[in-house]
Backbone as a printed PyTorch tensor [residue, N CA C, xyz], in Angstrom:
tensor([[[ 11.3510, -37.3720,  -4.4800],
         [ 10.7370, -36.5300,  -5.4720],
         [ 11.1300, -37.0090,  -6.8650]],

        [[ 12.2760, -37.6620,  -7.0000],
         [ 12.7000, -38.1200,  -8.3110],
         [ 11.8840, -39.3230,  -8.7710]],

        [[ 11.3040, -40.0720,  -7.8450],
         [ 10.4980, -41.2250,  -8.2100],
         [  9.0900, -40.8290,  -8.6330]],

        [[  8.7040, -39.5860,  -8.3860],
         [  7.3700, -39.1320,  -8.7460],
         [  7.2630, -38.9320, -10.2510]],

        [[  6.0950, -39.2160, -10.8120],
         [  5.9040, -38.8930, -12.2290],
         [  5.9930, -37.3790, -12.4260]],

        [[  6.2550, -36.9530, -13.6700],
         [  6.4790, -35.5280, -13.9230],
         [  5.2560, -34.6890, -13.5820]],

        [[  4.0470, -35.2110, -13.7600],
         [  2.8480, -34.4430, -13.4170],
         [  2.7660, -34.2030, -11.9100]],

        [[  3.2150, -35.1510, -11.1090],
         [  3.2090, -34.9700,  -9.6520],
         [  4.2500, -33.9440,  -9.2260]],

        [[  5.4020, -33.9440,  -9.9310],
         [  6.4160, -32.9450,  -9.6100],
         [  5.8930, -31.5370,  -9.8950]],

        [[  5.2030, -31.3790, -11.0390],
         [  4.6270, -30.0770, -11.3570],
         [  3.5630, -29.7040, -10.3370]],

        [[  2.7460, -30.6540,  -9.9320],
         [  1.6910, -30.3730,  -8.9540],
         [  2.3020, -29.9540,  -7.6220]],

        [[  3.4130, -30.5960,  -7.2450],
         [  4.0730, -30.2340,  -5.9900],
         [  4.6530, -28.8310,  -6.0790]],

        [[  5.2680, -28.5020,  -7.2300],
         [  5.8730, -27.1890,  -7.3770],
         [  4.8160, -26.0940,  -7.4500]],

        [[  3.6870, -26.3970,  -8.0750],
         [  2.6530, -25.3870,  -8.2570],
         [  1.6320, -25.3560,  -7.1220]],

        [[  1.9340, -26.0190,  -5.9980],
         [  0.9860, -25.9040,  -4.8910],
         [  0.9410, -24.4570,  -4.4240]],

        [[ -0.1180, -24.0870,  -3.7580],
         [ -0.3740, -22.6910,  -3.4290],
         [  0.7330, -21.9870,  -2.6780]],

        [[  1.3190, -22.6350,  -1.6960],
         [  2.2760, -21.9410,  -0.8480],
         [  3.5680, -21.6110,  -1.5950]],

        [[  4.0350, -22.4900,  -2.4660],
         [  5.2740, -22.2220,  -3.1920],
         [  5.1080, -21.0590,  -4.1530]],

        [[  4.0350, -21.0680,  -4.8970],
         [  3.7880, -19.9960,  -5.8600],
         [  3.5630, -18.6750,  -5.1450]],

        [[  2.8030, -18.6880,  -4.0640],
         [  2.5190, -17.4680,  -3.3190],
         [  3.8060, -16.8900,  -2.7360]],

        [[  4.6570, -17.7530,  -2.1640],
         [  5.9260, -17.2580,  -1.6090],
         [  6.8040, -16.6470,  -2.6920]],

        [[  6.8520, -17.2830,  -3.8570],
         [  7.6480, -16.7600,  -4.9580],
         [  7.1050, -15.4060,  -5.4290]],

        [[  5.7930, -15.3020,  -5.5800],
         [  5.1960, -14.0410,  -6.0190],
         [  5.3620, -12.9430,  -4.9800]],

        [[  5.2570, -13.2870,  -3.7030],
         [  5.4750, -12.2960,  -2.6520],
         [  6.9190, -11.7990,  -2.6510]],

        [[  7.8530, -12.7090,  -2.9260],
         [  9.2550, -12.3090,  -2.9720],
         [  9.4970, -11.3490,  -4.1480]],

        [[  8.9250, -11.6450,  -5.3020],
         [  9.0630, -10.7610,  -6.4620],
         [  8.4310,  -9.4050,  -6.1640]],

        [[  7.2650,  -9.4350,  -5.5210],
         [  6.5780,  -8.1900,  -5.1820],
         [  7.4050,  -7.3720,  -4.1870]],

        [[  8.0390,  -8.0280,  -3.2210],
         [  8.8940,  -7.3250,  -2.2710],
         [ 10.0940,  -6.6770,  -2.9650]],

        [[ 10.6680,  -7.3680,  -3.9580],
         [ 11.7840,  -6.7990,  -4.7120],
         [ 11.3230,  -5.5450,  -5.4520]],

        [[ 10.1280,  -5.5980,  -6.0330],
         [  9.5880,  -4.4260,  -6.7360],
         [  9.3910,  -3.2690,  -5.7740]],

        [[  8.8180,  -3.5410,  -4.6000],
         [  8.5670,  -2.4790,  -3.6200],
         [  9.8860,  -1.9190,  -3.0880]],

        [[ 10.8810,  -2.7790,  -2.8820],
         [ 12.1920,  -2.2960,  -2.4240],
         [ 12.8110,  -1.3910,  -3.4780]],

        [[ 12.6870,  -1.7550,  -4.7550],
         [ 13.2310,  -0.8880,  -5.8040],
         [ 12.4700,   0.4360,  -5.8560]],

        [[ 11.1640,   0.4030,  -5.6140],
         [ 10.3980,   1.6510,  -5.5280],
         [ 10.8830,   2.5100,  -4.3620]],

        [[ 11.1650,   1.8720,  -3.2300],
         [ 11.6770,   2.6160,  -2.0670],
         [ 13.0100,   3.2730,  -2.3850]],

        [[ 13.9060,   2.5540,  -3.0370],
         [ 15.2170,   3.1150,  -3.3780],
         [ 15.0510,   4.2850,  -4.3450]],

        [[ 14.2010,   4.0970,  -5.3580],
         [ 13.9690,   5.1720,  -6.3170],
         [ 13.3340,   6.3910,  -5.6760]],

        [[ 12.3480,   6.1650,  -4.8070],
         [ 11.6770,   7.2710,  -4.1290],
         [ 12.6390,   7.9980,  -3.1920]],

        [[ 13.4790,   7.2480,  -2.4970],
         [ 14.4520,   7.8670,  -1.6060],
         [ 15.4390,   8.7270,  -2.4000]],

        [[ 15.8920,   8.2120,  -3.5390],
         [ 16.8030,   8.9860,  -4.3880],
         [ 16.1310,  10.2640,  -4.8750]],

        [[ 14.8780,  10.1520,  -5.2810],
         [ 14.1420,  11.3290,  -5.7370],
         [ 13.9570,  12.3320,  -4.6020]],

        [[ 13.7410,  11.8390,  -3.3630],
         [ 13.5980,  12.7310,  -2.2150],
         [ 14.8960,  13.5010,  -1.9690]],

        [[ 16.0350,  12.8390,  -2.1140],
         [ 17.3240,  13.5100,  -1.9130],
         [ 17.5090,  14.6030,  -2.9720]],

        [[ 17.1750,  14.2950,  -4.2290],
         [ 17.2920,  15.3060,  -5.2850],
         [ 16.3460,  16.4750,  -5.0340]],

        [[ 15.1360,  16.1790,  -4.5730],
         [ 14.1610,  17.2340,  -4.3020],
         [ 14.6020,  18.0830,  -3.1050]],

        [[ 15.2150,  17.4530,  -2.1100],
         [ 15.7200,  18.1850,  -0.9520],
         [ 16.8370,  19.1400,  -1.3770]],

        [[ 17.7150,  18.6890,  -2.2540],
         [ 18.7680,  19.5470,  -2.7870],
         [ 18.1460,  20.7390,  -3.5250]],

        [[ 17.1440,  20.4590,  -4.3380],
         [ 16.4630,  21.5210,  -5.0860],
         [ 15.8020,  22.5230,  -4.1370]],

        [[ 15.2450,  22.0170,  -3.0470],
         [ 14.5910,  22.9060,  -2.0880],
         [ 15.6120,  23.8290,  -1.4220]],

        [[ 16.7620,  23.2710,  -1.0420],
         [ 17.7770,  24.1070,  -0.4140],
         [ 18.3180,  25.1510,  -1.3870]],

        [[ 18.4300,  24.7900,  -2.6660],
         [ 18.8790,  25.7710,  -3.6620],
         [ 17.8460,  26.8770,  -3.8420]],

        [[ 16.5590,  26.5470,  -3.6870],
         [ 15.5280,  27.5800,  -3.8290],
         [ 15.4820,  28.5200,  -2.6260]],

        [[ 16.1640,  28.1640,  -1.5410],
         [ 16.2200,  29.0430,  -0.3700],
         [ 17.2400,  30.1640,  -0.5430]],

        [[ 18.0810,  30.0500,  -1.5560],
         [ 19.0610,  31.1050,  -1.8030],
         [ 18.3490,  32.3430,  -2.3520]],

        [[ 18.9090,  33.5180,  -2.0670],
         [ 18.2760,  34.7420,  -2.5810],
         [ 18.2970,  34.7690,  -4.1010]],

        [[ 17.3340,  35.3140,  -4.7530],
         [ 16.0980,  35.8880,  -4.2190],
         [ 15.1310,  34.7730,  -3.8180]],

        [[ 14.5430,  34.9370,  -2.6640],
         [ 13.6570,  33.9220,  -2.0940],
         [ 12.2940,  33.9760,  -2.7780]],

        [[ 11.8790,  32.8150,  -3.2970],
         [ 10.5690,  32.6790,  -3.9240],
         [  9.6960,  31.8620,  -2.9700]],

        [[  8.9230,  32.5590,  -2.1310],
         [  8.1730,  31.8900,  -1.0750],
         [  7.2020,  30.8260,  -1.5870]],

        [[  6.4110,  31.0660,  -2.6330],
         [  5.5060,  30.0080,  -3.1110],
         [  6.2440,  28.7520,  -3.5830]],

        [[  7.4040,  28.9410,  -4.1890],
         [  8.1780,  27.7810,  -4.6470],
         [  8.7240,  26.9800,  -3.4630]],

        [[  9.2030,  27.6790,  -2.4240],
         [  9.7200,  27.0010,  -1.2340],
         [  8.5940,  26.2430,  -0.5350]],

        [[  7.4400,  26.8720,  -0.4070],
         [  6.2900,  26.2110,   0.2200],
         [  5.8810,  24.9770,  -0.5730]],

        [[  5.8600,  25.1050,  -1.8840],
         [  5.5110,  23.9810,  -2.7430],
         [  6.5040,  22.8330,  -2.5790]],

        [[  7.8000,  23.1650,  -2.5200],
         [  8.8220,  22.1310,  -2.3530],
         [  8.7020,  21.4250,  -1.0110]],

        [[  8.4380,  22.1810,   0.0420],
         [  8.2960,  21.5750,   1.3740],
         [  7.0960,  20.6350,   1.4140]],

        [[  5.9720,  21.0850,   0.8830],
         [  4.7780,  20.2260,   0.8700],
         [  4.9850,  18.9940,  -0.0090]],

        [[  5.6850,  19.1600,  -1.1310],
         [  5.9680,  18.0240,  -2.0010],
         [  6.8600,  17.0110,  -1.2870]],

        [[  7.8490,  17.4940,  -0.5220],
         [  8.6990,  16.5890,   0.2490],
         [  7.8950,  15.8310,   1.2990]],

        [[  6.9470,  16.5160,   1.9300],
         [  6.0870,  15.8280,   2.9010],
         [  5.2660,  14.7260,   2.2350]],

        [[  4.7900,  14.9780,   1.0330],
         [  4.0520,  13.9520,   0.2950],
         [  4.9600,  12.7640,  -0.0130]],

        [[  6.1920,  13.0540,  -0.4380],
         [  7.1310,  11.9710,  -0.7330],
         [  7.4700,  11.1610,   0.5100]],

        [[  7.6140,  11.8340,   1.6530],
         [  7.8930,  11.1320,   2.9090],
         [  6.7280,  10.2040,   3.2630]],

        [[  5.5010,  10.6860,   3.0750],
         [  4.3310,   9.8520,   3.3780],
         [  4.2400,   8.6620,   2.4240]],

        [[  4.5640,   8.8730,   1.1560],
         [  4.5730,   7.7570,   0.2070],
         [  5.6410,   6.7310,   0.5840]],

        [[  6.7910,   7.2140,   1.0250],
         [  7.8530,   6.3130,   1.4800],
         [  7.3840,   5.5080,   2.6910]],

        [[  6.7030,   6.1840,   3.6050],
         [  6.1690,   5.4940,   4.7830],
         [  5.1440,   4.4410,   4.3730]],

        [[  4.3300,   4.7460,   3.3640],
         [  3.3470,   3.7900,   2.8590],
         [  4.0400,   2.5440,   2.3190]],

        [[  5.1330,   2.7310,   1.5880],
         [  5.8840,   1.5860,   1.0660],
         [  6.5320,   0.7670,   2.1790]],

        [[  7.0470,   1.4430,   3.1860],
         [  7.6670,   0.7390,   4.3210],
         [  6.6260,  -0.0880,   5.0670]],

        [[  5.4520,   0.4850,   5.2880],
         [  4.3770,  -0.2590,   5.9510],
         [  4.0000,  -1.4720,   5.1150]],

        [[  3.9710,  -1.2960,   3.7930],
         [  3.6450,  -2.4310,   2.9330],
         [  4.6990,  -3.5320,   3.0700]],

        [[  5.9700,  -3.1590,   3.1180],
         [  7.0220,  -4.1660,   3.2670],
         [  6.9250,  -4.8920,   4.6040]],

        [[  6.5570,  -4.1740,   5.6500],
         [  6.4780,  -4.7800,   6.9710],
         [  5.2480,  -5.6640,   7.1370]],

        [[  4.1090,  -5.1970,   6.6500],
         [  2.8450,  -5.8670,   6.9490],
         [  2.1770,  -6.5050,   5.7360]],

        [[  2.7150,  -6.2910,   4.5470],
         [  2.1370,  -6.7990,   3.2940],
         [  0.6800,  -6.3850,   3.1340]],

        [[  0.4380,  -5.1220,   3.4210],
         [ -0.8850,  -4.5390,   3.2020],
         [ -0.7030,  -3.0440,   2.9920]],

        [[ -1.6540,  -2.4570,   2.2920],
         [ -1.6230,  -1.0130,   2.0720],
         [ -2.3770,  -0.3570,   3.2170]],

        [[ -1.7480,   0.5760,   3.8760],
         [ -2.3770,   1.2730,   4.9900],
         [ -3.3600,   2.3110,   4.4490]],

        [[ -4.6360,   2.0940,   4.7110],
         [ -5.6670,   3.0110,   4.2320],
         [ -5.4770,   4.3910,   4.8550]],

        [[ -5.1480,   4.4300,   6.1290],
         [ -4.9680,   5.7060,   6.8150],
         [ -3.8690,   6.5430,   6.1870]],

        [[ -2.7190,   5.9220,   5.9010],
         [ -1.6060,   6.6590,   5.3060],
         [ -1.9560,   7.0940,   3.8810]],

        [[ -2.6220,   6.2250,   3.1230],
         [ -3.0070,   6.5840,   1.7580],
         [ -3.9600,   7.7790,   1.7540]],

        [[ -4.8980,   7.8050,   2.6890],
         [ -5.8300,   8.9330,   2.7810],
         [ -5.0840,  10.1940,   3.2000]],

        [[ -4.1390,  10.0640,   4.1340],
         [ -3.3590,  11.2270,   4.5580],
         [ -2.5450,  11.8010,   3.3960]],

        [[ -1.9530,  10.9360,   2.5740],
         [ -1.2000,  11.3950,   1.4080],
         [ -2.1290,  12.1430,   0.4570]],

        [[ -3.3250,  11.6190,   0.2600],
         [ -4.2860,  12.2790,  -0.6320],
         [ -4.6800,  13.6510,  -0.1010]],

        [[ -4.9030,  13.7480,   1.1910],
         [ -5.2840,  15.0330,   1.7870],
         [ -4.1650,  16.0560,   1.6210]],

        [[ -2.9250,  15.6510,   1.9320],
         [ -1.8020,  16.5770,   1.8040],
         [ -1.6140,  16.9810,   0.3390]],

        [[ -1.8230,  16.0520,  -0.5960],
         [ -1.6770,  16.3760,  -2.0170],
         [ -2.6980,  17.4150,  -2.4680]],

        [[ -3.9450,  17.2450,  -2.0500],
         [ -4.9880,  18.2040,  -2.4260],
         [ -4.6950,  19.5670,  -1.8070]],

        [[ -4.3270,  19.5720,  -0.5430],
         [ -4.0180,  20.8360,   0.1190],
         [ -2.8120,  21.5210,  -0.5140]],

        [[ -1.8260,  20.7520,  -0.9320],
         [ -0.6600,  21.3340,  -1.6050],
         [ -1.0900,  22.0450,  -2.8800]],

        [[ -1.9330,  21.3920,  -3.6710],
         [ -2.3720,  22.0070,  -4.9290],
         [ -3.1540,  23.2940,  -4.6750]],

        [[ -3.9830,  23.2840,  -3.6480],
         [ -4.7570,  24.4880,  -3.3260],
         [ -3.8330,  25.6100,  -2.8610]],

        [[ -2.8550,  25.2740,  -2.0310],
         [ -1.9410,  26.2940,  -1.5120],
         [ -1.0510,  26.8380,  -2.6190]],

        [[ -0.5350,  25.9630,  -3.4720],
         [  0.3730,  26.4030,  -4.5310],
         [ -0.3550,  27.2760,  -5.5410]],

        [[ -1.5340,  26.8740,  -5.9630],
         [ -2.2890,  27.6660,  -6.9470],
         [ -2.8620,  28.9280,  -6.3340]],

        [[ -3.2020,  28.8450,  -5.0850],
         [ -3.8480,  29.9720,  -4.4220],
         [ -5.3620,  29.8280,  -4.5190]],

        [[ -6.0240,  29.9720,  -3.3970],
         [ -7.4710,  29.7920,  -3.3610],
         [ -8.1730,  30.8720,  -4.1720]],

        [[ -7.6430,  32.0780,  -4.1460],
         [ -8.3050,  33.1790,  -4.8450],
         [ -8.1940,  33.0660,  -6.3650]],

        [[ -7.1350,  32.3980,  -6.8570],
         [ -6.9610,  32.2510,  -8.2920],
         [ -7.6620,  31.0060,  -8.8450]],

        [[ -8.1140,  30.1300,  -7.9670],
         [ -8.7440,  28.8790,  -8.3870],
         [-10.2390,  29.1130,  -8.6050]],

        [[-10.7970,  28.5890,  -9.6980],
         [-12.2440,  28.7290,  -9.9160],
         [-13.0430,  28.1300,  -8.7590]],

        [[-14.1740,  28.7460,  -8.4650],
         [-14.9590,  28.3490,  -7.2960],
         [-15.4510,  26.9090,  -7.4130]],

        [[-15.6950,  26.4140,  -8.6080],
         [-16.1770,  25.0400,  -8.7580],
         [-15.0820,  24.0370,  -8.3810]],

        [[-13.8170,  24.3780,  -8.6810],
         [-12.7110,  23.5050,  -8.2790],
         [-12.4960,  23.5400,  -6.7730]],

        [[-12.6690,  24.7120,  -6.1760],
         [-12.5560,  24.8150,  -4.7160],
         [-13.6460,  23.9830,  -4.0500]],

        [[-14.8720,  24.0690,  -4.5910],
         [-15.9760,  23.2840,  -4.0550],
         [-15.7060,  21.7880,  -4.2020]],

        [[-15.2000,  21.3740,  -5.3660],
         [-14.8780,  19.9600,  -5.5830],
         [-13.7900,  19.4920,  -4.6180]],

        [[-12.7800,  20.3190,  -4.4100],
         [-11.7110,  19.9720,  -3.4580],
         [-12.2550,  19.8610,  -2.0450]],

        [[-13.1450,  20.7660,  -1.6790],
         [-13.7420,  20.7210,  -0.3450],
         [-14.5460,  19.4390,  -0.1520]],

        [[-15.3440,  19.0860,  -1.1470],
         [-16.1180,  17.8410,  -1.0550],
         [-15.2000,  16.6290,  -0.9820]],

        [[-14.1400,  16.6330,  -1.7760],
         [-13.1830,  15.5400,  -1.7530],
         [-12.5100,  15.4320,  -0.3850]],

        [[-12.1440,  16.5610,   0.2050],
         [-11.5220,  16.5520,   1.5290],
         [-12.4950,  16.0780,   2.6060]],

        [[-13.7760,  16.4480,   2.4720],
         [-14.7850,  15.9640,   3.4340],
         [-14.9090,  14.4430,   3.3510]],

        [[-14.9170,  13.9130,   2.1200],
         [-15.0030,  12.4570,   1.9440],
         [-13.7690,  11.7720,   2.5320]],

        [[-12.5900,  12.3220,   2.2610],
         [-11.3670,  11.7350,   2.8120],
         [-11.3450,  11.8190,   4.3400]],

        [[-11.8060,  12.9440,   4.8820],
         [-11.9090,  13.0620,   6.3360],
         [-12.8810,  12.0410,   6.9050]],

        [[-13.9910,  11.8300,   6.2030],
         [-14.9500,  10.7960,   6.6240],
         [-14.3170,   9.4150,   6.6080]],

        [[-13.4960,   9.1340,   5.5980],
         [-12.7900,   7.8520,   5.5590],
         [-11.8640,   7.6840,   6.7550]],

        [[-11.1790,   8.7610,   7.1270],
         [-10.2950,   8.6830,   8.2970],
         [-11.0860,   8.4150,   9.5780]],

        [[-12.2550,   9.0620,   9.6960],
         [-13.0880,   8.8480,  10.8880],
         [-13.6040,   7.4110,  10.9230]],

        [[-14.1040,   6.9320,   9.7890],
         [-14.6070,   5.5550,   9.7290],
         [-13.4840,   4.5750,   9.9910]],

        [[-12.3090,   4.8530,   9.4420],
         [-11.1510,   3.9760,   9.6430],
         [-10.7630,   3.9100,  11.1180]],

        [[-10.9360,   5.0170,  11.8410],
         [-10.6040,   5.0280,  13.2670],
         [-11.5980,   4.1940,  14.0690]],

        [[-12.8500,   4.1230,  13.6150],
         [-13.8620,   3.3560,  14.3390],
         [-13.7330,   1.8570,  14.1090]],

        [[-13.2380,   1.4640,  12.9500],
         [-13.1270,   0.0410,  12.6370],
         [-11.7450,  -0.4350,  13.0600]],

        [[-11.6980,  -1.3370,  14.0300],
         [-10.3750,  -1.8040,  14.4640],
         [ -9.7430,  -2.6970,  13.3980]],

        [[ -8.4330,  -2.5080,  13.1350],
         [ -7.7760,  -3.3340,  12.1240],
         [ -7.6530,  -4.7870,  12.5550]],

        [[ -7.5040,  -5.0120,  13.8530],
         [ -7.4130,  -6.3760,  14.3630],
         [ -8.2340,  -6.4560,  15.6360]],

        [[ -8.6010,  -7.6540,  15.9770],
         [ -9.3330,  -7.9030,  17.2140],
         [ -8.4160,  -8.6690,  18.1380]],

        [[ -7.7760,  -7.9650,  19.0650],
         [ -6.8350,  -8.5500,  20.0080],
         [ -5.7780,  -9.3900,  19.3070]],

        [[ -5.1940,  -8.8230,  18.2510],
         [ -4.1170,  -9.5070,  17.5550],
         [ -4.5670, -10.5070,  16.5100]],

        [[ -5.8690, -10.6680,  16.3090],
         [ -6.3690, -11.6100,  15.3180],
         [ -6.7800, -10.8180,  14.0830]],

        [[ -6.1540, -11.1170,  12.9780],
         [ -6.4940, -10.4570,  11.7260],
         [ -7.7170, -11.1560,  11.1390]],

        [[ -8.8280, -10.4380,  10.9360],
         [-10.0440, -11.0830,  10.4390],
         [ -9.8470, -11.7830,   9.0960]],

        [[ -9.0490, -11.2070,   8.2030],
         [ -8.8170, -11.8440,   6.9150],
         [ -8.0680, -13.1600,   7.0860]],

        [[ -7.0880, -13.1790,   7.9820],
         [ -6.3460, -14.4120,   8.2330],
         [ -7.2490, -15.4710,   8.8630]],

        [[ -8.1520, -15.0390,   9.7250],
         [ -9.0770, -15.9700,  10.3660],
         [-10.0060, -16.6170,   9.3330]],

        [[-10.5210, -15.8250,   8.4250],
         [-11.3960, -16.3730,   7.3780],
         [-10.6070, -17.3110,   6.4780]],

        [[ -9.3930, -16.9400,   6.1330],
         [ -8.5490, -17.7860,   5.2970],
         [ -8.2620, -19.1150,   6.0060]],

        [[ -8.0250, -19.0570,   7.3130],
         [ -7.7700, -20.2780,   8.0840],
         [ -8.9940, -21.1820,   8.0730]],

        [[-10.1900, -20.6060,   8.2160],
         [-11.4250, -21.4020,   8.1770],
         [-11.5990, -22.0890,   6.8320]],

        [[-11.2950, -21.3650,   5.7440],
         [-11.4200, -21.9640,   4.4110],
         [-10.4250, -23.1070,   4.2280]],

        [[ -9.2100, -22.9420,   4.7420],
         [ -8.2190, -24.0140,   4.6340],
         [ -8.6620, -25.2450,   5.4070]],

        [[ -9.2170, -25.0410,   6.5980],
         [ -9.7000, -26.1670,   7.3990],
         [-10.8430, -26.8660,   6.6780]],

        [[-11.7830, -26.0830,   6.1390],
         [-12.9120, -26.6650,   5.4050],
         [-12.4240, -27.4350,   4.1820]],

        [[-11.4320, -26.8930,   3.4670],
         [-10.8830, -27.5550,   2.2930],
         [-10.2110, -28.8750,   2.6890]],

        [[ -9.4540, -28.8600,   3.7920],
         [ -8.7900, -30.0780,   4.2670],
         [ -9.8140, -31.1210,   4.6770]],

        [[-10.9090, -30.6880,   5.3120],
         [-11.9600, -31.6320,   5.6910],
         [-12.6270, -32.2350,   4.4640]],

        [[-12.8620, -31.4130,   3.4450],
         [-13.4550, -31.9150,   2.1960],
         [-12.5330, -32.9320,   1.5370]],

        [[-11.2260, -32.6650,   1.5270],
         [-10.2760, -33.6070,   0.9600],
         [-10.2500, -34.9100,   1.7520]],

        [[-10.3130, -34.7790,   3.0860],
         [-10.3150, -35.9820,   3.9280],
         [-11.5790, -36.8090,   3.6620]],

        [[-12.7110, -36.1400,   3.5140],
         [-13.9590, -36.8550,   3.2290],
         [-13.8940, -37.5390,   1.8810]],

        [[-13.3210, -36.8610,   0.8830],
         [-13.1930, -37.4670,  -0.4450],
         [-12.2610, -38.6630,  -0.3890]],

        [[-11.2020, -38.5790,   0.4110],
         [-10.2750, -39.7050,   0.5690],
         [-10.9540, -40.8700,   1.2600]],

        [[-11.7980, -40.5730,   2.2690],
         [-12.4980, -41.6430,   2.9670],
         [-13.5000, -42.3260,   2.0480]],

        [[-14.2020, -41.5420,   1.2360],
         [-15.1670, -42.1190,   0.2960],
         [-14.4360, -42.9670,  -0.7350]],

        [[-13.3040, -42.4910,  -1.2340],
         [-12.5450, -43.2190,  -2.2340],
         [-11.9980, -44.5280,  -1.6710]],

        [[-11.5130, -44.4950,  -0.4300],
         [-10.9720, -45.7090,   0.1760],
         [-12.0770, -46.7250,   0.4820]],

        [[-13.2890, -46.2560,   0.7930],
         [-14.3870, -47.1790,   1.0440],
         [-14.8720, -47.8340,  -0.2540]],

        [[-14.7290, -47.1050,  -1.3810],
         [-15.1060, -47.6760,  -2.6750],
         [-14.0930, -48.7300,  -3.0950]],

        [[-12.8000, -48.4930,  -2.8330],
         [-11.7600, -49.4570,  -3.2230],
         [-11.8610, -50.6380,  -2.3120]]])
């Protein structure tokens, strides 16, 4: 590598796999720090919830805290899935959205909420439920084959063939 001209060294360092691995590592560090921060916030919220259980008991506040903790747990699970699979789970994201909307409706109270907001929430929940149904029908993988990885593999093969053809044409000209 020391005998290579400086432009070749830069080209070697900036090839796709090196840069992608470096960026994925930085992204993983960011997600891990988010997990640590979210976990710390969950512990503080759990402490707050237990303190709200002391008399006098405020039932709406306790219900709100429990639902908020469930949302935080689902967000934590979303981050863990991302760390394991390097993808955002659509199902978990939709579930978090559903629980968040339901929490707001329960905390505010359906009777105190304007009817147009209740209607909007209902439509939003129907759309999210439809996403969950559609997500269940579409398999994420086909017998262990990730469709995105398969397409990426085809493009790499095609690119390698194009490079080989260009090399053959260049060598025939020389």
